XYZ file of C-alpha atoms in Angstrom:
565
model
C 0.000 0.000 0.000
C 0.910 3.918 -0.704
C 0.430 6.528 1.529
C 0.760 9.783 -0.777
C 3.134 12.602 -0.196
C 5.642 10.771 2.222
C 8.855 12.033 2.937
C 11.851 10.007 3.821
C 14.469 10.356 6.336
C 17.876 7.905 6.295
C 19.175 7.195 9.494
C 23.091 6.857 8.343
C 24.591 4.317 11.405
C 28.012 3.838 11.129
C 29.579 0.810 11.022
C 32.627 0.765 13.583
C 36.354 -0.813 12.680
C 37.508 -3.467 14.778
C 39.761 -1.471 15.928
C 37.648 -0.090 18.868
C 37.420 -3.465 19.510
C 39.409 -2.263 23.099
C 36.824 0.433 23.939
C 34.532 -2.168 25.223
C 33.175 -1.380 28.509
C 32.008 -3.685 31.202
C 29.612 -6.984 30.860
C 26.557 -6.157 28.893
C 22.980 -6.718 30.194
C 19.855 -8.579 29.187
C 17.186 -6.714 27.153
C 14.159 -8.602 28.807
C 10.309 -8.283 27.199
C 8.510 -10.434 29.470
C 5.482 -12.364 28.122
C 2.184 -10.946 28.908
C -1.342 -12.235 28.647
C -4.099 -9.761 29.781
C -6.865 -11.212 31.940
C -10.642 -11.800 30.937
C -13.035 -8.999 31.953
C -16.461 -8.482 31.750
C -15.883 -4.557 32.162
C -16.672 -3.321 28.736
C -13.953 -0.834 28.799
C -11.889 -4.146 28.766
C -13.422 -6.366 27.156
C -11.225 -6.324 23.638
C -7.798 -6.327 25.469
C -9.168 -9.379 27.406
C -7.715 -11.437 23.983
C -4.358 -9.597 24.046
C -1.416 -11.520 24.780
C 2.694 -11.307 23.342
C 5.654 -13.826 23.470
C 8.746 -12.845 25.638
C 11.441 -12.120 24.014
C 15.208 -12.172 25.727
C 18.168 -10.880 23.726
C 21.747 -10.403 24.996
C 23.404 -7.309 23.909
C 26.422 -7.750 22.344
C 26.622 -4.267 20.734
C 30.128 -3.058 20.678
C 30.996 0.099 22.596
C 32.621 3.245 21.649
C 33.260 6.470 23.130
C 31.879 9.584 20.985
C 32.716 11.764 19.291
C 34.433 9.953 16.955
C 37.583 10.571 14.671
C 37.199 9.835 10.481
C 39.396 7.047 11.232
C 37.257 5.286 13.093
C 34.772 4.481 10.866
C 35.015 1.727 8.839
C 32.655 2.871 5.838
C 32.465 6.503 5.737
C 33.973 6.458 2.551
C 31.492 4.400 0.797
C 28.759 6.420 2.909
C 30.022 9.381 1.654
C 30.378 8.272 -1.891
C 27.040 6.620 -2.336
C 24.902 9.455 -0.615
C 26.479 11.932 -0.825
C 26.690 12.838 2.706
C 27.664 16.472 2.991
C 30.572 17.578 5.274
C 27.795 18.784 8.120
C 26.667 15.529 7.986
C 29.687 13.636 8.151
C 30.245 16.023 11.402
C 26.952 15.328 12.605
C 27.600 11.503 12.056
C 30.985 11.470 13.742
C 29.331 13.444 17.053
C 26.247 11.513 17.480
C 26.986 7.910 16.228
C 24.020 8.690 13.185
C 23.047 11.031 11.003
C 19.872 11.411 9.192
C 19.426 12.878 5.995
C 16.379 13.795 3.777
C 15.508 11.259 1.254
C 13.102 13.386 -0.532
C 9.023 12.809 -1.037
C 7.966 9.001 -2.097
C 4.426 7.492 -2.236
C 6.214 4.533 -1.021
C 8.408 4.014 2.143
C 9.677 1.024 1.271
C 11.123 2.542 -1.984
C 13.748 3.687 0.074
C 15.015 0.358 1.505
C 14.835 -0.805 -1.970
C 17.087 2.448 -3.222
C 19.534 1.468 -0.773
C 20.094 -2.028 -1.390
C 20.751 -0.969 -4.582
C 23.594 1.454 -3.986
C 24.911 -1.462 -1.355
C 24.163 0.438 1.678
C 23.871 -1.690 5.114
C 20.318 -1.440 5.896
C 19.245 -0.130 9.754
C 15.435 -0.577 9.657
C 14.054 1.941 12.236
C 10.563 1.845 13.890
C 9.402 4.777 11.734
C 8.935 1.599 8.909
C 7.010 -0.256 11.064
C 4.881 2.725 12.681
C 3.966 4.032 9.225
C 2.841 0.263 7.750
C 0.693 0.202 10.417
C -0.800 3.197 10.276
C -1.865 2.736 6.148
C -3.054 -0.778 7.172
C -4.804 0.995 9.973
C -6.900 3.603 7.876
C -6.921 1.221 5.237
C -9.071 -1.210 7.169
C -11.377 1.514 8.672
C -11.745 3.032 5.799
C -12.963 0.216 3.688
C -15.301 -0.941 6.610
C -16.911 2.792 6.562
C -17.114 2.937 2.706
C -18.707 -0.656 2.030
C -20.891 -1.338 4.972
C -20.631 1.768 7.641
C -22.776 4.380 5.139
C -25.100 2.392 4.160
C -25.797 1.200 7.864
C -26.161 4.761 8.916
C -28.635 5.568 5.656
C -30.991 3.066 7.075
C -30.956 3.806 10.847
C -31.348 7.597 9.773
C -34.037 7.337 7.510
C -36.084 5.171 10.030
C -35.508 7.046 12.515
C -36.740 10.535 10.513
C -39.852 8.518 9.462
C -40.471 7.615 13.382
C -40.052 11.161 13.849
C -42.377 12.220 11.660
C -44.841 9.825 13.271
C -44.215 11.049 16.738
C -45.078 14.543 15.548
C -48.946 13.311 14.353
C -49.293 11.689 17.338
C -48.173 13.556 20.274
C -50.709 16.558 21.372
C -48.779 17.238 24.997
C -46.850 20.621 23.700
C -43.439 19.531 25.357
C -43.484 16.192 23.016
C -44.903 18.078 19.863
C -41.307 20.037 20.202
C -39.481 17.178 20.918
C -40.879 15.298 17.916
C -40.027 18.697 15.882
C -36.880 18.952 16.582
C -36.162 15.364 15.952
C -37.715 15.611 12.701
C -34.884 18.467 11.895
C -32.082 16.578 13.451
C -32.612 13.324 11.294
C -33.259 15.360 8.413
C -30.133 17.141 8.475
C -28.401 13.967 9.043
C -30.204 12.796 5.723
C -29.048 15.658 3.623
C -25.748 15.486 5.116
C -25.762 11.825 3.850
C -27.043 13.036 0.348
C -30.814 11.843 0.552
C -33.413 13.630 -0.402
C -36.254 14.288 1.622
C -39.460 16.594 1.454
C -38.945 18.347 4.867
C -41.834 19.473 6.334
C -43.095 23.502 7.171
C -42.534 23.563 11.189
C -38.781 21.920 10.707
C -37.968 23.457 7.146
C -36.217 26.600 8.863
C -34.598 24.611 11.514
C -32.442 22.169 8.747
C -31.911 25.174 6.502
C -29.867 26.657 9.395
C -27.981 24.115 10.237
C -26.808 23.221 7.023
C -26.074 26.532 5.865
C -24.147 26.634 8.991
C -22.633 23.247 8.341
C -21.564 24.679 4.570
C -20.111 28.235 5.824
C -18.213 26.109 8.489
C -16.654 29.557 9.842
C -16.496 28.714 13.113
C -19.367 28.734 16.515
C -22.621 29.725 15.772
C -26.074 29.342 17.555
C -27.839 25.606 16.754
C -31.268 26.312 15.652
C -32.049 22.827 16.978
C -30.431 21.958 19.921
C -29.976 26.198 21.088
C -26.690 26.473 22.277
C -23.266 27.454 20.520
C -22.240 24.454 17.749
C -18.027 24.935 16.313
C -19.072 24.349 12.740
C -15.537 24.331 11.530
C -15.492 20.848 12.804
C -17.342 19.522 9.384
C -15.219 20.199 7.162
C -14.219 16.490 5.649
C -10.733 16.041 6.688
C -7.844 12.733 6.597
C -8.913 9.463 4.539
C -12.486 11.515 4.816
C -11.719 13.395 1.334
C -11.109 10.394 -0.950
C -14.501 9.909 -2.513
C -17.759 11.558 -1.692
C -19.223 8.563 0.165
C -16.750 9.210 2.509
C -17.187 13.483 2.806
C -21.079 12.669 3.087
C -20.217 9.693 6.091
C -18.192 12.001 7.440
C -20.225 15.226 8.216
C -23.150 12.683 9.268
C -21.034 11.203 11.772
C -19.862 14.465 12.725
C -22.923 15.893 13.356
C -24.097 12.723 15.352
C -20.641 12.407 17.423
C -21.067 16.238 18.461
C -24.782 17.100 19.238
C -25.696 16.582 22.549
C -29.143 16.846 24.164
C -28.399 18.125 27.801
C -29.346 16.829 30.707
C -28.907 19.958 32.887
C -30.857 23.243 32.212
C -31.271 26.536 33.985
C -29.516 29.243 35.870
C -25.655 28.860 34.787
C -25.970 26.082 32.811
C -25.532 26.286 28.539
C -29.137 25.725 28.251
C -32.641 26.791 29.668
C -34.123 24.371 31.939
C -37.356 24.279 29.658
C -35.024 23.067 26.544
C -33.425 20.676 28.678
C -36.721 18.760 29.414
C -37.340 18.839 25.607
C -34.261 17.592 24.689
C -33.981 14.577 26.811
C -37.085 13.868 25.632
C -35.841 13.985 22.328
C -32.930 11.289 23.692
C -35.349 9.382 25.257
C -38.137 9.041 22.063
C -35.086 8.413 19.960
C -33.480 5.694 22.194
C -36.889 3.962 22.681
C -37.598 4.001 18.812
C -33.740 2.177 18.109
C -34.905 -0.558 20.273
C -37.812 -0.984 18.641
C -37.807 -0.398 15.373
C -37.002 -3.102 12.386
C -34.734 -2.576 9.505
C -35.228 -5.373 6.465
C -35.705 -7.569 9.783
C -32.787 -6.806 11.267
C -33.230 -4.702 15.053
C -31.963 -1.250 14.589
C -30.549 -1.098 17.939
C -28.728 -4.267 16.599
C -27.488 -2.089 13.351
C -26.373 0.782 15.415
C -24.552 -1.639 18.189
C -22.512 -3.717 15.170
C -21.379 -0.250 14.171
C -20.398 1.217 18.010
C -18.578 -1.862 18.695
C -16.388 -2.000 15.594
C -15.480 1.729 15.706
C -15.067 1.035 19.595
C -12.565 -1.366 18.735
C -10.419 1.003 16.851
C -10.714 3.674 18.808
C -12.772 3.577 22.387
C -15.786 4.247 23.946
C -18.001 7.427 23.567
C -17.072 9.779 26.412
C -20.601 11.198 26.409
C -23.826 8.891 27.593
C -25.083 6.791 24.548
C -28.894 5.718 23.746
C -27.728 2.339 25.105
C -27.315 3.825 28.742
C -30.692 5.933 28.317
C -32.698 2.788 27.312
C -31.303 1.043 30.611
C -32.480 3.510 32.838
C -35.658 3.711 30.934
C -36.341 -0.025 31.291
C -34.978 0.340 35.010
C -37.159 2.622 35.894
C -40.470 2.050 33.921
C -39.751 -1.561 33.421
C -39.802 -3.385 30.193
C -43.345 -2.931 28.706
C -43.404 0.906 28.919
C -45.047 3.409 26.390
C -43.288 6.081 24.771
C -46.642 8.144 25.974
C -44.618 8.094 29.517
C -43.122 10.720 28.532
C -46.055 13.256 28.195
C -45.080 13.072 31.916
C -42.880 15.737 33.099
C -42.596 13.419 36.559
C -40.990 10.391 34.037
C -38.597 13.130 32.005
C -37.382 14.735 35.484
C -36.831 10.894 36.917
C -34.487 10.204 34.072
C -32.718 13.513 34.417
C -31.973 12.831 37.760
C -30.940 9.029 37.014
C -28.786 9.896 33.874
C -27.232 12.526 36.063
C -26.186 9.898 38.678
C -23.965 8.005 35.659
C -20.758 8.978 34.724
C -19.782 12.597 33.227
C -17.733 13.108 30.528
C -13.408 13.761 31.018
C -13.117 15.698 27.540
C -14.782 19.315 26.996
C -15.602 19.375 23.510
C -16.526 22.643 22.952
C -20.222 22.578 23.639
C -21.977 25.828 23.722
C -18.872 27.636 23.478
C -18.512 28.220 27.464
C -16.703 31.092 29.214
C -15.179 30.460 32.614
C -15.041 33.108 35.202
C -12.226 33.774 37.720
C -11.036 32.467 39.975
C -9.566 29.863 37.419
C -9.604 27.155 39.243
C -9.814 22.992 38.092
C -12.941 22.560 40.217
C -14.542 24.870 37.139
C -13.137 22.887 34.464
C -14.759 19.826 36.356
C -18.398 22.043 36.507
C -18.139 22.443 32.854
C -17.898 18.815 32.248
C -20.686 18.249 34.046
C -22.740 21.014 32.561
C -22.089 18.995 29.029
C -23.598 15.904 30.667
C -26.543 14.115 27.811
C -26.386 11.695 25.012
C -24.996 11.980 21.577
C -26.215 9.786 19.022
C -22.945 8.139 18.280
C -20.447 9.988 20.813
C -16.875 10.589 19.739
C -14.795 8.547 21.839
C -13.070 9.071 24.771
C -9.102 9.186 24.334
C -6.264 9.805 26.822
C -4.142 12.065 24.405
C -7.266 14.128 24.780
C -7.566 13.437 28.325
C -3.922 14.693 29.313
C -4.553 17.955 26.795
C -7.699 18.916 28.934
C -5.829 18.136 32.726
C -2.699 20.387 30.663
C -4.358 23.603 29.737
C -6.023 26.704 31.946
C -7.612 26.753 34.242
C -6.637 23.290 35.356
C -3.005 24.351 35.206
C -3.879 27.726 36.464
C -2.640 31.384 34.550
C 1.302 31.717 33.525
C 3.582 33.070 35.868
C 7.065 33.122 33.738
C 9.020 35.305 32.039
C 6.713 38.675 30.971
C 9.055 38.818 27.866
C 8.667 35.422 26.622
C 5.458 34.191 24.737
C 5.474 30.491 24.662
C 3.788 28.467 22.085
C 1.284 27.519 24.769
C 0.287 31.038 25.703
C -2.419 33.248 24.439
C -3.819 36.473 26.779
C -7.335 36.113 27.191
C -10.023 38.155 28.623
C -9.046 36.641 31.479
C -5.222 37.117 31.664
C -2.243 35.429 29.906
C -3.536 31.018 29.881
C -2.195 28.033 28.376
C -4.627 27.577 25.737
C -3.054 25.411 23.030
C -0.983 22.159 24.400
C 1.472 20.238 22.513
C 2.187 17.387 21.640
C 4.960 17.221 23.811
C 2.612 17.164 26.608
C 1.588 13.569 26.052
C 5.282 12.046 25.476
C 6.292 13.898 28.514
C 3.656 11.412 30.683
C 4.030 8.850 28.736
C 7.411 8.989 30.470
C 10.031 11.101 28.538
C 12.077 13.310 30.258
C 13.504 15.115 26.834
C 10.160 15.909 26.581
C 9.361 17.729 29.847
C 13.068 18.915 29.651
C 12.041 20.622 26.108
C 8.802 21.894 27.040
C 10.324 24.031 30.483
C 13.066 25.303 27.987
C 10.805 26.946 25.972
C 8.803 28.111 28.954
C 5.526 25.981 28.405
C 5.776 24.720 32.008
C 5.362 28.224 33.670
C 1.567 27.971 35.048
C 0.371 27.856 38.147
C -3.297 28.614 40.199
C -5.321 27.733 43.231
C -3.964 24.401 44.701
C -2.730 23.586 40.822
C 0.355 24.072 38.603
C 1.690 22.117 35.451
C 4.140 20.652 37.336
C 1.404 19.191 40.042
C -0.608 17.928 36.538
C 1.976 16.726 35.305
C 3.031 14.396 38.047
C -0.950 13.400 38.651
C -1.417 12.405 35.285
C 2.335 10.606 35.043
C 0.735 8.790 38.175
C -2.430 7.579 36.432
C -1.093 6.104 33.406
C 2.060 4.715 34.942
C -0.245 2.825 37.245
C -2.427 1.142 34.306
C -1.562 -2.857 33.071
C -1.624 -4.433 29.818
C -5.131 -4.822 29.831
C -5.681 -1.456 30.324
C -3.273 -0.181 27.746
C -4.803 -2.921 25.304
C -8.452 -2.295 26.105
C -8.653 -1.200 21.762
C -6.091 -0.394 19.033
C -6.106 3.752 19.855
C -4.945 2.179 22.950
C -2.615 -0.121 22.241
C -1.164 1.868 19.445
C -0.282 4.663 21.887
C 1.385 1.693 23.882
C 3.674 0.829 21.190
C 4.847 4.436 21.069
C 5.691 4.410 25.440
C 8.443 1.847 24.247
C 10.397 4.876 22.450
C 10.488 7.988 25.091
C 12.492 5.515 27.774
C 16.259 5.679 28.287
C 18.825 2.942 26.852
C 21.128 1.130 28.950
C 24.855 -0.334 27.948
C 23.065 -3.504 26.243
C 22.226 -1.224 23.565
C 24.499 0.478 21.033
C 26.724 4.219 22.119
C 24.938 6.048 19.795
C 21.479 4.929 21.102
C 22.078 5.774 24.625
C 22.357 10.278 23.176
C 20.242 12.662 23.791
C 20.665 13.271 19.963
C 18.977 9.306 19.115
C 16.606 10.389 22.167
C 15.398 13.409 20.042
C 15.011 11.099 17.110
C 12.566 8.589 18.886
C 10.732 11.574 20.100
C 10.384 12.333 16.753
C 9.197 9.490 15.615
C 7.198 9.063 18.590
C 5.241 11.982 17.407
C 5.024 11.519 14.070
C 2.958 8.190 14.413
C 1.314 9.987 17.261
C 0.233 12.583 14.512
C -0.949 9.476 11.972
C -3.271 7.742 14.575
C -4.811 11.389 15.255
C -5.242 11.253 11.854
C -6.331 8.195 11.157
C -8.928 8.739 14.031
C -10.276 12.701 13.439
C -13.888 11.707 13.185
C -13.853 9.390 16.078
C -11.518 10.823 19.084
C -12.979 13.716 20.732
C -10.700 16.696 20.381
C -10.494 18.568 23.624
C -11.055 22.355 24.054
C -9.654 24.908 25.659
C -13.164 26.805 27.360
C -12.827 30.794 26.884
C -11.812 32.136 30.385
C -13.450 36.013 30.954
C -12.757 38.685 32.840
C -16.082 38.817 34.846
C -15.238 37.225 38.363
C -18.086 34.724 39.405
């Protein structure tokens, strides 16, 4: 397979004469994988990684070693090196200080070309774990990909047009005004789903001006702007088809339905403070609660839609997680929990029955991961107890949730106010910073971030150089975050790091950001090699994120204002 517009790096390893043979220092160690075989679990977090299990592998390094910098002489092939790639005389200095070099290959559609080119030339081949990072990533989108093209859109076409026609029902049927609206606005929400799917459908008067809206909104994608729907602030930038999503237009279409069913939310909480009026938030968990019913329900070509829409959560949970927010699944539990299994969606005419599940949906878990919903401003003090309010002011359903994922996790514990206001240097701007309404925050993390608690210390060591530690607040800093978060996923086993492939992918890159000891090569044990496994580190880091865009929940940053609380 091809992955357009690649561009190749050589790492140029030198091959040492034997006579350093006498620099040798010390016995060398055991490099020791231990086998490991997660543990069955019934917790559905779990439940994928409960199949995971690896061989041990034990190797005895026998590298030889070498004291750097190195003289010309010392190298056993740096003529041929030189000759054959024209390595330039910064890069033969660059080699002879670090051990390596690496030098720009150019763009390629293929990464293997390059093994191929230097075989050719009859180069000694040092496969790094860029090769194997990048494979997996085009077999990776490859396989989603395919899956959402051949059975994914049509899957969603069928739930979606059901559903709208259910809607439409509901809205004959119900005369309690509360349920009218709810049936309204559900009629609007599927039908922008079907025209975001490219179907047709003859949209009726009292929900024609709602779906215009929206998907004039949806096709200006310029940013937040009021939902005429759900009545709060949507970021319609967010729809703009994006990665593997731009290939075909089955794919564009799958993707701004998904979109718009990943992001929605109908709210649980309403009222003073909250993003909503308490008044919409009784209609629109009415809304989740008609449409959850209905899935269960209803019957496509004699298949259970619930079934449909399960087959599809469970295979995109497998790539990349579970939905952060509350799902219909969860709403139809309480539902059946608390008006048992033989209930009538006429319940719900009830404002007793809506308030009941509010207050048992509220009891579940709340999100981690503010995803920008209604466009929230945080007053001072800045303190993390607010970021945790605004999580739970976001509590409610989406239809098919974007996921919950730790890189996002660790970007929302790393930015203001849970890491407080900067308090460096006044005459520094870090990338991090940006002066809000409500003083000088760290609004944009980095990368960085996430290697740095995944456990590399070049990491953290780069990001207080360049001043992107400097925060601090009420009983919080960066530093404090830092070490909670290092805490958390330091403390997680196999299971937990192979619970799906997001997951376990992210696990793969943990083995890069540690340090080397003497059973592994000199040149492998500087900080120069320990920049280039960041590197790499980061650059598959940046292919799962984009191999995932539609699915992981990106994590905001909520505006912070100057009007104390």
């Amino acid at each position: 397979m091809k992955w357009r517009g690649f561009r190749g790096f050589i790492s140029v390893i030198l091959l040492i004469s034997v006579a350093l043979g006498g620099c040798i220092k010390g016995e060398k160690s055991m490099v020791k994988i231990p086998p490991e075989v997660a543990s069955h679990s019934d917790n559905p977090k779990y439940i994928f990684s409960s199949f995971y299990s690896h061989e041990g592998v034990e190797l005895e390094g026998n590298a030889m070693d070498y004291s750097l910098p190195l003289s010309e002489d010392d190298i056993k092939n740096l003529d041929i090196l030189q000759e054959r790639l024209n390595l330039s005389a910064d890069a033969v200095e660059v080699l002879k200080k670090n051990g390596f070099v690496v030098v720009d290959y150019g763009k390629t559609e293929d990464i293997t070309k390059i093994y191929q080119d230097m075989r050719a030339r009859g180069i000694p081949i040092f496969v790094t774990p860029d090769t194997f990072l990048h494979i997996y990533h085009i077999h990776f989108n490859e396989i989603l990909k395919n899956i959402e093209e051949r059975d994914f859109f049509d899957s969603l076409v069928k739930i979606t047009e059901k559903l709208y026609e259910t809607s439409l029902s509901d809205y004959s049927t119900f005369t309690d005004e509360r349920m009218k609206e709810a049936s309204r606005r559900n009629v609007a929400y599927f039908a922008v789903a079907l025209h975001l799917l490219g179907k047709k459908v003859d949209v009726p008067s009292y929900a024609e001006k709602m779906v215009d809206r929206e998907i004039s909104n949806i096709a200006a994608h310029e940013g937040f702007a009021t939902s005429s729907i759900f009545h709060y602030e949507e970021d319609y930038s967010q729809y703009v088809p994006r990665g593997h999503y731009t290939q075909s237009e089955k794919l564009q279409r799958y993707f701004m339905a998904m979109m718009w069913y990943g992001r929605m939310a109908f709210l649980l909480k309403g009222g003073e403070g909250a993003i909503i009026t308490e008044e919409d938030a009784s209609i629109v968990t009415s809304q989740a609660c008609l449409i959850s019913s209905h899935l269960s329900s209803i019957s496509i070509e004699g298949e259970n839609a619930f079934d449909m829409w399960k087959r599809m959560y469970a295979i995109t949970s497998f790539f990349v997680g579970l939905s952060d927010d509350l799902t219909p699944y969860e709403y139809l539990e309480k539902m059946l929990e608390l008006f048992g299994e033989n209930f009538s969606i006429s319940i719900f005419s009830d404002d007793r029955n809506i308030e009941a599940m509010q207050e048992a949906l509220l009891a579940l878990r709340p999100p981690s991961i503010y995803g920008g919903t209604g466009n929230y401003g945080i007053s001072p003090p800045f303190t993390k107890e607010k970021m945790m309010d605004l999580l739970n002011k976001t509590r409610g359903m989406r239809f098919m949730g974007q996921r919950y994922v730790p890189d996002s996790y660790i970007f929302q514990q790393l930015v203001s106010p849970s890491v407080g206001m900067y308090d460096g240097d006044e005459d520094k701007k870090p990338f991090t910073m940006e002066i809000t309404m409500g003083g000088a925050a760290r609004c944009f993390p980095r990368g960085l971030d996430v290697m740095a608690v995944f456990g590399s210390e070049r990491a953290l060591q780069i990001l207080e150089e360049e001043g992107d530690t400097s925060y601090s607040g009420i009983n919080t800093s960066y530093i404090k975050q830092m070490e909670m978060l290092r805490e958390k996923f330091d403390a997680m086993n196999v299971s937990e790091w192979n619970r799906n492939l997001y997951w376990s992918w992210l696990y793969s890159l943990k083995a890069l950001l540690g340090d080397f000891d003497n059973a592994y090569p000199s040149f492998m044990r500087s900080e120069a090699w320990k920049d280039r496994e960041l590197c790499t580190a980061l650059a598959s880091w940046s292919e799962l994120r984009h191999d995932t865009i539609l699915y992981a929940k990106q994590s905001y940053t909520p505006r912070l204002t100057s009007v104390p609380a």
